[in-house]
Coordinates of C-alpha atoms in Angstrom, one line a residue:
X1220 CA -30.7 -52.2 -29.5
X1221 CA -32.2 -51.8 -25.9
X1222 CA -29.7 -49.7 -23.3
X1223 CA -31.5 -51.3 -20.3
X1224 CA -29.0 -53.3 -18.4
X1225 CA -29.8 -57.0 -18.4
X1226 CA -31.0 -58.8 -15.4
X1227 CA -28.5 -60.4 -13.8
X1228 CA -28.5 -64.4 -14.1
X1229 CA -30.0 -66.2 -10.9
X1230 CA -27.4 -68.2 -9.2
X1231 CA -27.8 -71.9 -9.2
X1232 CA -28.9 -73.5 -6.2
X1233 CA -26.0 -75.9 -5.9
X1234 CA -24.0 -72.3 -6.0
X1235 CA -26.0 -70.9 -3.3
X1236 CA -25.5 -74.2 -1.2
X1237 CA -21.9 -74.3 -1.7
X1238 CA -21.7 -70.3 -0.6
X1239 CA -23.5 -71.0 2.4
X1240 CA -21.3 -74.1 3.2
X1241 CA -18.0 -72.3 2.9
X1242 CA -19.3 -69.6 5.3
X1243 CA -20.4 -72.2 8.0
X1244 CA -16.9 -73.6 7.4
X1245 CA -15.5 -70.2 7.9
X1246 CA -17.1 -70.1 10.8
X1247 CA -16.0 -73.2 12.1
X1248 CA -12.7 -72.3 11.4
X1249 CA -12.7 -69.3 13.5
X1250 CA -14.6 -70.7 16.3
X1251 CA -12.4 -73.4 16.5
X1252 CA -9.4 -70.7 16.7
X1253 CA -10.6 -69.7 19.9
X1254 CA -9.0 -70.8 23.3
X1255 CA -10.3 -74.5 24.8
X1256 CA -13.6 -73.6 26.4
X1257 CA -12.3 -73.9 29.2
X1258 CA -9.8 -71.0 29.2
X1259 CA -12.5 -69.1 27.3
X1260 CA -14.5 -68.9 30.5
X1261 CA -11.1 -67.8 32.0
X1262 CA -10.8 -65.0 29.8
X1263 CA -14.4 -64.0 29.8
X1264 CA -14.2 -63.8 33.5
X1265 CA -11.1 -61.5 33.2
X1266 CA -13.5 -59.4 30.8
X1267 CA -16.4 -59.3 33.1
X1268 CA -13.8 -58.1 35.8
X1269 CA -12.3 -55.3 34.0
X1270 CA -15.3 -53.8 32.1
X1271 CA -17.5 -54.2 36.0
X1272 CA -14.2 -51.9 37.2
X1273 CA -14.5 -49.6 34.5
X1274 CA -18.5 -48.9 34.6
X1275 CA -18.9 -49.4 38.4
X1276 CA -18.0 -45.6 38.8
X1277 CA -20.7 -44.6 36.6
X1278 CA -24.4 -43.6 36.9
X1279 CA -27.3 -45.3 35.0
X1280 CA -30.6 -44.2 34.6
X1281 CA -32.4 -47.7 34.2
X1282 CA -34.3 -48.8 37.0
X1283 CA -33.6 -52.1 38.2
X1284 CA -36.8 -53.8 38.0
X1285 CA -35.2 -56.1 40.9
X1286 CA -34.7 -53.3 43.4
X1287 CA -36.8 -50.6 42.1
X1288 CA -33.6 -48.4 42.0
X1289 CA -31.1 -47.3 39.4
X1290 CA -29.0 -50.0 38.0
X1291 CA -25.4 -50.0 39.6
X1292 CA -22.4 -52.2 38.1
X1293 CA -20.9 -53.9 41.2
X1294 CA -16.8 -53.8 40.7
X1295 CA -15.4 -57.2 40.8
X1296 CA -12.3 -56.0 41.2
X1297 CA -12.6 -54.2 44.6
X1298 CA -11.2 -55.9 47.9
X1299 CA -14.6 -56.9 49.1
X1300 CA -15.3 -58.4 45.8
X1301 CA -12.3 -60.4 45.5
X1302 CA -13.1 -61.9 49.3
X1303 CA -16.4 -63.0 48.3
X1304 CA -15.3 -64.4 44.9
X1305 CA -12.5 -66.6 46.6
X1306 CA -14.3 -67.5 49.9
X1307 CA -17.6 -68.5 47.5
X1308 CA -15.4 -70.2 44.7
X1309 CA -15.7 -74.4 45.8
X1310 CA -20.0 -73.3 46.6
X1311 CA -20.1 -71.8 43.4
X1312 CA -18.8 -75.1 41.7
X1313 CA -20.6 -77.5 43.5
X1314 CA -23.6 -75.3 43.3
X1315 CA -23.3 -75.0 39.8
X1316 CA -26.8 -76.4 38.6
X1317 CA -25.8 -78.6 35.5
X1318 CA -23.1 -80.0 37.5
X1319 CA -25.2 -82.5 39.8
X1320 CA -27.9 -82.9 36.9
X1321 CA -25.4 -84.3 34.7
X1322 CA -23.8 -86.5 36.7
X1323 CA -26.4 -88.1 38.8
X1324 CA -28.4 -88.8 35.9
X1325 CA -25.4 -90.3 34.0
X1326 CA -24.3 -92.3 37.0
X1327 CA -28.1 -94.6 36.0
X1328 CA -27.9 -94.0 32.1
X1329 CA -24.1 -95.3 32.1
X1330 CA -25.3 -98.7 33.7
X1331 CA -28.0 -99.0 31.1
X1332 CA -25.3 -98.2 28.3
X1333 CA -22.4 -100.4 30.0
X1334 CA -25.2 -103.6 30.3
X1335 CA -25.8 -103.3 27.2
X1336 CA -30.0 -102.4 28.0
X1337 CA -29.8 -98.9 25.5
X1338 CA -28.2 -100.6 22.7
X1339 CA -30.4 -103.4 22.4
X1340 CA -33.2 -101.2 23.0
X1341 CA -32.0 -99.0 20.4
X1342 CA -31.9 -101.9 17.9
X1343 CA -35.6 -102.8 18.0
X1344 CA -36.6 -99.3 17.8
X1345 CA -34.5 -99.0 14.3
X1346 CA -36.3 -102.1 13.7
X1347 CA -39.6 -101.0 14.0
X1348 CA -38.8 -97.0 12.3
X1349 CA -38.1 -96.3 9.2
X1350 CA -34.5 -94.9 8.3
X1351 CA -36.4 -91.7 6.7
X1352 CA -38.2 -91.0 10.0
X1353 CA -35.8 -91.2 12.7
X1354 CA -34.9 -87.5 12.7
X1355 CA -38.5 -86.5 13.4
X1356 CA -39.0 -89.3 15.5
X1357 CA -35.5 -87.7 17.9
X1358 CA -36.7 -84.0 17.4
X1359 CA -40.3 -85.2 18.7
X1360 CA -38.6 -86.3 21.6
X1361 CA -36.2 -83.7 22.1
X1362 CA -39.6 -81.4 22.4
X1363 CA -41.2 -83.6 24.8
X1364 CA -37.9 -83.9 27.5
X1365 CA -38.6 -79.9 28.1
X1366 CA -41.4 -81.5 30.5
X1367 CA -38.6 -83.4 32.4
X1368 CA -36.7 -80.2 33.2
X1369 CA -32.8 -80.7 32.0
X1370 CA -33.4 -84.1 31.2
X1371 CA -33.3 -83.4 27.4
X1372 CA -29.3 -82.4 27.6
X1373 CA -28.3 -85.3 29.8
X1374 CA -30.4 -88.2 27.8
X1375 CA -31.8 -87.3 24.5
X1376 CA -28.7 -85.4 23.0
X1377 CA -26.1 -88.4 23.8
X1378 CA -28.6 -91.1 22.6
X1379 CA -29.6 -89.0 19.4
X1380 CA -25.4 -89.3 18.7
X1381 CA -26.1 -93.3 19.6
X1382 CA -29.1 -93.7 17.7
X1383 CA -27.8 -92.1 14.0
X1384 CA -24.5 -93.9 14.4
X1385 CA -26.5 -97.0 15.3
X1386 CA -28.5 -96.3 12.0
X1387 CA -25.5 -95.9 10.0
X1388 CA -25.7 -92.2 9.8
X1389 CA -23.2 -89.3 11.5
X1390 CA -23.4 -89.0 15.2
X1391 CA -22.8 -85.4 15.1
X1392 CA -25.9 -85.2 12.7
X1393 CA -28.0 -87.0 15.9
X1394 CA -26.6 -84.4 18.4
X1395 CA -27.5 -81.9 16.1
X1396 CA -30.9 -82.8 15.8
X1397 CA -31.3 -83.5 19.1
X1398 CA -29.8 -80.1 20.4
X1399 CA -32.1 -78.5 18.1
X1400 CA -35.0 -79.9 19.6
X1401 CA -34.0 -79.8 23.2
X1402 CA -32.8 -76.2 23.5
X1403 CA -33.5 -74.6 20.1
X1404 CA -37.0 -75.4 20.4
X1405 CA -37.6 -74.7 23.9
X1406 CA -40.5 -73.2 24.4
X1407 CA -42.6 -75.6 21.5
X1408 CA -44.4 -78.4 23.4
X1409 CA -47.8 -79.5 23.7
X1410 CA -47.0 -80.7 27.3
X1411 CA -47.4 -77.9 29.6
X1412 CA -44.5 -77.8 31.8
X1413 CA -42.9 -76.2 35.0
X1414 CA -41.6 -73.1 32.8
X1415 CA -45.3 -72.0 32.1
X1416 CA -46.1 -71.1 35.7
X1417 CA -42.7 -69.8 36.2
X1418 CA -43.2 -67.3 33.1
X1419 CA -46.7 -66.8 33.7
X1420 CA -45.9 -65.5 37.2
X1421 CA -43.3 -62.9 35.9
X1422 CA -46.0 -61.4 33.4
X1423 CA -48.5 -61.1 35.6
X1424 CA -46.1 -59.2 38.0
X1425 CA -45.6 -57.2 35.1
X1426 CA -49.3 -56.2 34.0
X1427 CA -50.0 -55.5 37.7
X1428 CA -47.7 -52.5 37.1
X1429 CA -50.1 -50.9 34.8
X1430 CA -53.2 -52.9 35.8
X1431 CA -53.2 -54.2 39.3
X1432 CA -56.0 -56.7 38.4
X1433 CA -55.1 -58.2 35.2
X1434 CA -54.4 -61.8 35.6
X1435 CA -52.9 -64.5 33.6
X1436 CA -53.1 -67.6 33.0
X1437 CA -50.3 -70.2 33.5
X1438 CA -51.2 -71.8 30.2
X1439 CA -52.2 -68.8 28.0
X1440 CA -49.2 -69.5 25.6
X1441 CA -50.1 -73.4 25.3
X1442 CA -52.0 -73.7 22.0
X1443 CA -49.5 -71.8 20.2
X1444 CA -46.3 -73.6 21.8
X1445 CA -48.4 -76.9 20.5
X1446 CA -48.7 -75.5 17.3
X1447 CA -45.1 -74.1 16.9
X1448 CA -44.5 -78.3 17.4
X1449 CA -45.2 -78.8 14.0
X1450 CA -43.0 -75.9 12.7
X1451 CA -40.1 -77.0 14.8
X1452 CA -40.3 -80.8 14.0
X1453 CA -40.4 -79.8 10.4
X1454 CA -37.5 -77.4 10.0
X1455 CA -35.5 -79.5 12.3
X1456 CA -36.0 -82.7 9.6
X1457 CA -35.1 -80.2 6.6
X1458 CA -32.0 -78.8 8.2
X1459 CA -30.5 -82.1 9.6
X1460 CA -31.3 -84.1 6.4
X1461 CA -30.5 -81.6 4.1
X1462 CA -28.2 -79.4 5.5
X1463 CA -26.4 -80.7 8.1
X1464 CA -25.7 -84.0 7.1
X1465 CA -24.6 -83.7 3.4
X1466 CA -22.2 -81.1 5.1
X1467 CA -20.7 -83.2 7.4
X1468 CA -20.7 -86.2 5.4
X1469 CA -16.9 -86.4 5.1
X1470 CA -15.7 -85.6 8.6
X1471 CA -14.8 -89.2 9.5
X1472 CA -15.7 -90.7 13.0
X1473 CA -13.0 -91.3 15.8
X1474 CA -15.3 -94.0 17.8
X1475 CA -13.3 -96.6 19.2
X1476 CA -13.8 -99.8 17.9
X1477 CA -15.3 -100.9 21.3
X1478 CA -17.8 -98.1 21.3
X1479 CA -19.0 -98.7 17.6
X1480 CA -22.8 -99.7 17.2
X1481 CA -23.1 -103.6 16.7
X1482 CA -25.8 -103.7 14.0
X1483 CA -26.7 -107.0 14.1
X1484 CA -29.8 -108.3 15.4
X1485 CA -30.6 -109.1 19.0
X1486 CA -29.9 -113.0 20.2
X1487 CA -32.5 -114.5 21.9
X1488 CA -31.2 -114.1 25.4
X1489 CA -30.8 -110.4 24.6
X1490 CA -34.2 -110.3 23.4
X1491 CA -35.5 -111.8 26.6
X1492 CA -33.1 -109.5 28.2
X1493 CA -34.6 -106.7 26.8
X1494 CA -38.1 -107.5 27.4
X1495 CA -37.3 -108.0 31.5
X1496 CA -35.1 -104.8 31.2
X1497 CA -38.6 -102.8 29.6
X1498 CA -40.8 -104.9 32.2
X1499 CA -38.5 -103.2 35.1
X1500 CA -38.6 -99.8 33.6
X1501 CA -42.4 -100.2 33.2
X1502 CA -43.3 -101.3 37.0
X1503 CA -41.0 -98.1 38.3
X1504 CA -43.3 -95.9 35.9
X1505 CA -46.3 -97.9 37.6
X1506 CA -45.1 -97.4 40.8
X1507 CA -44.4 -93.8 40.0
X1508 CA -47.8 -93.5 39.0
X1509 CA -49.4 -94.9 42.0
X1510 CA -47.6 -92.7 44.1
X1511 CA -48.2 -89.7 43.0
X1512 CA -52.0 -90.1 41.6
X1513 CA -53.1 -89.4 45.2
X1514 CA -54.3 -85.8 45.8
X1515 CA -52.1 -86.3 49.3
X1516 CA -49.3 -87.4 47.7
X1517 CA -46.2 -86.3 48.9
X1518 CA -44.9 -85.7 45.2
X1519 CA -47.4 -82.8 44.7
X1520 CA -46.9 -78.9 45.5
X1521 CA -49.3 -78.2 48.7
X1522 CA -51.7 -77.1 46.0
X1523 CA -52.1 -80.2 44.7
X1524 CA -50.4 -79.7 41.4
X1525 CA -47.9 -82.1 39.3
X1526 CA -45.9 -80.0 37.2
X1527 CA -45.2 -76.6 38.4
X1528 CA -41.5 -75.8 39.6
X1529 CA -42.0 -76.4 43.3
X1530 CA -43.6 -79.6 42.9
X1531 CA -41.5 -82.5 44.5
X1532 CA -42.0 -84.5 41.7
X1533 CA -40.5 -82.0 39.6
X1534 CA -37.3 -81.8 41.7
X1535 CA -37.0 -85.4 41.6
X1536 CA -37.0 -85.7 37.9
X1537 CA -33.0 -86.4 37.6
X1538 CA -33.0 -88.7 40.5
X1539 CA -36.0 -90.9 38.6
X1540 CA -34.2 -90.8 35.7
X1541 CA -31.2 -92.2 37.4
X1542 CA -33.4 -94.9 39.2
X1543 CA -35.3 -95.8 35.7
X1544 CA -31.8 -96.2 33.9
X1545 CA -30.0 -98.2 36.8
X1546 CA -32.7 -100.6 37.6
X1547 CA -33.7 -101.8 34.4
X1548 CA -30.1 -101.6 33.3
X1549 CA -29.1 -104.1 36.1
X1550 CA -31.6 -106.4 35.0
X1551 CA -30.8 -106.5 31.6
X1552 CA -27.1 -107.2 32.7
X1553 CA -27.6 -110.1 35.0
X1554 CA -30.4 -111.6 32.3
X1555 CA -28.2 -110.7 29.1
X1556 CA -25.0 -112.2 31.0
X1557 CA -23.4 -108.9 30.5
X1558 CA -23.5 -108.5 34.4
X1559 CA -22.3 -111.3 36.8
X1560 CA -21.6 -109.3 40.2
X1561 CA -21.8 -106.0 41.7
X1562 CA -18.5 -104.9 40.6
X1563 CA -19.4 -105.2 36.8
X1564 CA -22.1 -102.4 38.1
X1565 CA -19.6 -100.1 39.6
X1566 CA -17.8 -100.6 36.8
X1567 CA -20.2 -99.3 34.3
X1568 CA -20.9 -96.2 36.7
X1569 CA -16.9 -95.5 37.0
X1570 CA -16.3 -95.6 33.5
X1571 CA -19.0 -93.2 32.9
X1572 CA -17.9 -90.8 35.1
X1573 CA -14.3 -91.1 33.4
X1574 CA -15.5 -89.9 30.3
X1575 CA -16.8 -86.7 32.3
X1576 CA -13.1 -85.6 33.6
X1577 CA -13.2 -82.8 30.6
X1578 CA -16.1 -81.3 31.3
X1579 CA -15.7 -81.1 35.0
X1580 CA -12.6 -78.9 34.2
X1581 CA -14.9 -76.3 31.9
X1582 CA -17.7 -76.8 34.4
X1583 CA -15.6 -75.3 37.3
X1584 CA -14.4 -72.3 35.2
X1585 CA -18.0 -71.8 33.6
X1586 CA -19.3 -71.2 37.0
X1587 CA -16.8 -69.0 37.7
X1588 CA -17.6 -66.9 34.8
X1589 CA -21.8 -66.8 35.9
X1590 CA -20.9 -66.0 39.0
X1591 CA -19.2 -62.8 38.2
X1592 CA -21.0 -61.8 35.3
X1593 CA -24.1 -62.5 37.6
X1594 CA -22.9 -60.2 40.3
X1595 CA -21.8 -57.6 38.2
X1596 CA -24.9 -56.5 36.7
X1597 CA -23.7 -56.7 33.0
X1598 CA -26.1 -58.8 31.8
X1599 CA -28.8 -56.5 33.3
X1600 CA -27.3 -53.3 31.8
X1601 CA -27.3 -55.1 28.4
X1602 CA -31.2 -56.1 28.9
X1603 CA -32.4 -53.1 30.1
X1604 CA -30.8 -50.4 27.4
X1605 CA -31.9 -52.3 24.7
X1606 CA -35.6 -52.6 26.1
X1607 CA -35.0 -48.6 26.5
X1608 CA -33.8 -48.3 22.9
X1609 CA -36.6 -50.6 21.8
X1610 CA -39.1 -48.3 23.2
X1611 CA -37.8 -45.2 22.4
X1612 CA -38.2 -45.8 18.8
X1613 CA -42.0 -46.1 19.3
X1614 CA -42.5 -48.4 16.4
X1615 CA -45.8 -50.2 15.2
X1616 CA -47.2 -52.7 17.2
X1617 CA -46.3 -55.5 14.7
X1618 CA -42.2 -54.1 14.6
X1619 CA -42.7 -53.8 18.1
X1620 CA -43.3 -57.6 18.6
X1621 CA -40.3 -58.7 16.0
X1622 CA -38.4 -56.3 17.9
X1623 CA -39.2 -57.9 21.2
X1624 CA -38.0 -61.0 19.7
X1625 CA -35.1 -59.9 18.3
X1626 CA -33.6 -58.1 21.5
X1627 CA -34.8 -61.6 23.5
X1628 CA -32.8 -63.4 20.9
X1629 CA -29.9 -60.7 21.2
X1630 CA -30.0 -60.8 25.2
X1631 CA -30.2 -64.6 25.6
X1632 CA -26.5 -64.8 24.0
X1633 CA -25.5 -63.0 27.2
X1634 CA -28.2 -64.3 29.6
X1635 CA -29.1 -68.1 29.3
X1636 CA -31.6 -68.8 32.5
X1637 CA -35.0 -68.0 30.5
X1638 CA -36.7 -66.7 34.2
X1639 CA -33.7 -64.7 34.7
X1640 CA -34.0 -62.6 31.7
X1641 CA -38.1 -62.5 32.2
X1642 CA -37.8 -61.0 35.3
X1643 CA -35.4 -57.9 34.0
X1644 CA -37.8 -57.8 30.6
X1645 CA -41.6 -58.3 32.3
X1646 CA -41.5 -55.4 33.8
X1647 CA -40.4 -53.1 31.2
X1648 CA -42.2 -55.2 27.8
X1649 CA -45.3 -56.3 29.2
X1650 CA -46.4 -52.5 30.5
X1651 CA -45.1 -50.7 27.5
X1652 CA -46.7 -53.2 25.1
X1653 CA -49.9 -52.9 27.3
X1654 CA -49.8 -49.2 26.7
X1655 CA -49.9 -49.8 22.9
X1656 CA -52.8 -52.5 23.2
X1657 CA -51.2 -55.6 23.3
X1658 CA -51.9 -58.2 25.6
X1659 CA -49.4 -59.3 28.0
X1660 CA -49.9 -62.8 26.7
X1661 CA -48.8 -62.0 23.4
X1662 CA -46.2 -60.2 24.7
X1663 CA -44.8 -63.5 26.7
X1664 CA -45.4 -65.5 23.3
X1665 CA -42.9 -63.5 21.3
X1666 CA -40.7 -63.7 24.6
X1667 CA -40.5 -67.4 24.4
X1668 CA -39.8 -67.2 20.6
X1669 CA -36.4 -64.7 21.3
X1670 CA -35.5 -67.0 24.5
X1671 CA -35.7 -70.3 22.4
X1672 CA -33.7 -69.8 19.1
X1673 CA -30.3 -68.6 20.3
X1674 CA -29.5 -71.2 22.9
X1675 CA -27.8 -73.4 20.7
X1676 CA -25.5 -70.9 19.5
X1677 CA -24.1 -69.5 22.8
X1678 CA -20.8 -71.1 24.5
X1679 CA -22.2 -68.7 27.8
X1680 CA -25.1 -71.6 27.5
X1681 CA -24.2 -74.0 30.7
X1682 CA -24.8 -76.9 29.0
X1683 CA -23.2 -76.1 25.2
X1684 CA -19.6 -77.4 26.6
X1685 CA -21.5 -80.6 27.8
X1686 CA -22.5 -80.8 24.1
X1687 CA -18.9 -79.9 22.7
X1688 CA -17.8 -83.1 24.8
X1689 CA -20.4 -85.3 23.3
X1690 CA -19.3 -84.2 20.1
X1691 CA -15.5 -85.0 20.9
X1692 CA -16.7 -88.7 21.7
X1693 CA -17.1 -89.3 18.0
X1694 CA -15.4 -86.5 16.2
X1695 CA -12.3 -85.2 18.5
X1696 CA -11.5 -82.4 17.0
X1697 CA -15.1 -80.9 17.9
X1698 CA -14.2 -77.5 19.3
X1699 CA -16.7 -74.7 19.9
X1700 CA -16.6 -73.5 16.1
X1701 CA -17.6 -77.0 15.3
X1702 CA -21.0 -77.2 17.2
X1703 CA -21.6 -73.2 16.7
X1704 CA -21.4 -74.1 12.8
X1705 CA -23.5 -77.2 13.5
X1706 CA -26.2 -74.8 15.1
X1707 CA -26.2 -71.9 13.3
X1708 CA -28.6 -73.1 10.6
X1709 CA -31.1 -74.3 13.0
X1710 CA -30.8 -71.0 14.8
X1711 CA -31.6 -68.3 12.3
X1712 CA -34.0 -70.5 10.6
X1713 CA -36.3 -71.1 13.7
X1714 CA -35.7 -67.2 14.6
X1715 CA -36.7 -66.4 11.2
X1716 CA -39.7 -68.4 10.6
X1717 CA -40.9 -69.1 13.9
X1718 CA -41.2 -65.0 14.1
X1719 CA -42.9 -65.1 11.1
X1720 CA -45.6 -68.0 12.6
X1721 CA -46.5 -66.0 15.7
X1722 CA -47.1 -63.0 13.2
X1723 CA -49.5 -65.2 11.2
X1724 CA -50.8 -66.8 14.1
X1725 CA -51.5 -63.2 15.5
X1726 CA -52.9 -62.4 12.2
X1727 CA -55.4 -65.4 11.7
X1728 CA -56.8 -64.9 14.9
X1729 CA -55.9 -68.4 16.7
X1730 CA -55.9 -68.6 20.2
X1731 CA -52.8 -68.1 21.9
X1732 CA -54.2 -70.3 25.0
X1733 CA -56.4 -70.5 27.6
X1734 CA -57.5 -67.1 28.5
X1735 CA -55.4 -65.5 26.1
X1736 CA -56.8 -62.6 24.5
X1737 CA -54.4 -60.4 21.5
X1738 CA -55.7 -56.9 22.9
X1739 CA -55.2 -54.9 26.1
X1740 CA -57.9 -53.8 27.8

């Protein structure tokens, strides 16, 4: 008789799934025990104030790449800081970037929803889209929405809930899938966006520290980001259908009866009105194309580009969303008979704004917290300390790339802006890896993976409270923990799989993008 210990019996898949579900349930309960999101931002702001006052007297050796001087923590408890905070409180709120974006876009979307135009369009879409393909279709649309700045957050995510709800599926699953595509897969896109030249400029500046003549192409990661779309769509599809929906299947939907989507076929009048609304939208798009086509178009940047961040067209994306839903919505409303006077149009806008009251409260406190956090330099301290620790480890190049992804994903929990993080990290990461023989283009690709994957699990991301509000429309008890538990499977799966995908892509020698070598020099 053998004395060797027997191998442990394998754990059945259903038990492993049950354990994972219980872990997510525990995360949801713990997260929902946190204060209301608005109060949470108040608490975090207080922590920043106290911590900044405690660290302000200390001297740090890390060099702030923005000033070329040693990093200084600015106390937010000093008389000058408190005075500046109070004096800027109103402009901080009114200048909070997501606030105007959300409200302006939703004015137009509210008209299209109130008139029935969106509901009619979704009915038509569902009639031609197999139920099994709704998830990948939604994620693809979410990924493409990156091109239109913040359109995905204010348009695609709430429409994801409506699409799933209309199809008889759980609306929170639609929100999760759309949020994963819009934010979790932020750098996966086969259509170049304004983010590409924005990051390229910072990467080139970082490379110039070691090699002033080194240039970086704005589309240096285009091929890798395009290939990443297939990965994100496939993973998002599997997680939504096999993990998220089964887990929330028994969660009741609290939508009011009048908000329940109607699954009946379009009446002849509604069908004619839909075509009229779509024709109005097509005319709007045609006029935009005609206006932007000439090389001298005022919608172009001084250099003639349409898609860089400084182009007037990119700055007009949100007003264009407003118009492109307002006009077809009005046309549909009058054609279908849901609008009979201008008062119905104003009523649709008012009803939509009424649903945003809670978000306005959260946005006020979120804006104040972000102001204090940025002014204190605590986020910069976290980023620079982490980069210094990674550099001191002197790891092999492959492990270093993984370390950069992990560090970026961690810093992303505290600093949401892709450009702000890269402005801090590029002057450190890019020359550091160039000295190891790794090109700036590969370093930027690693940064983009880490920057995307943890967006969807941090309440400090500026649009996170808005997504909580979207969820509360269907499940009133939704809290921060609910959304974090919904998104954690996407975040961790994307982080691991996308990192491995980049390493495999690198080992196979596939081109990262235009003029993008893997090695330096």
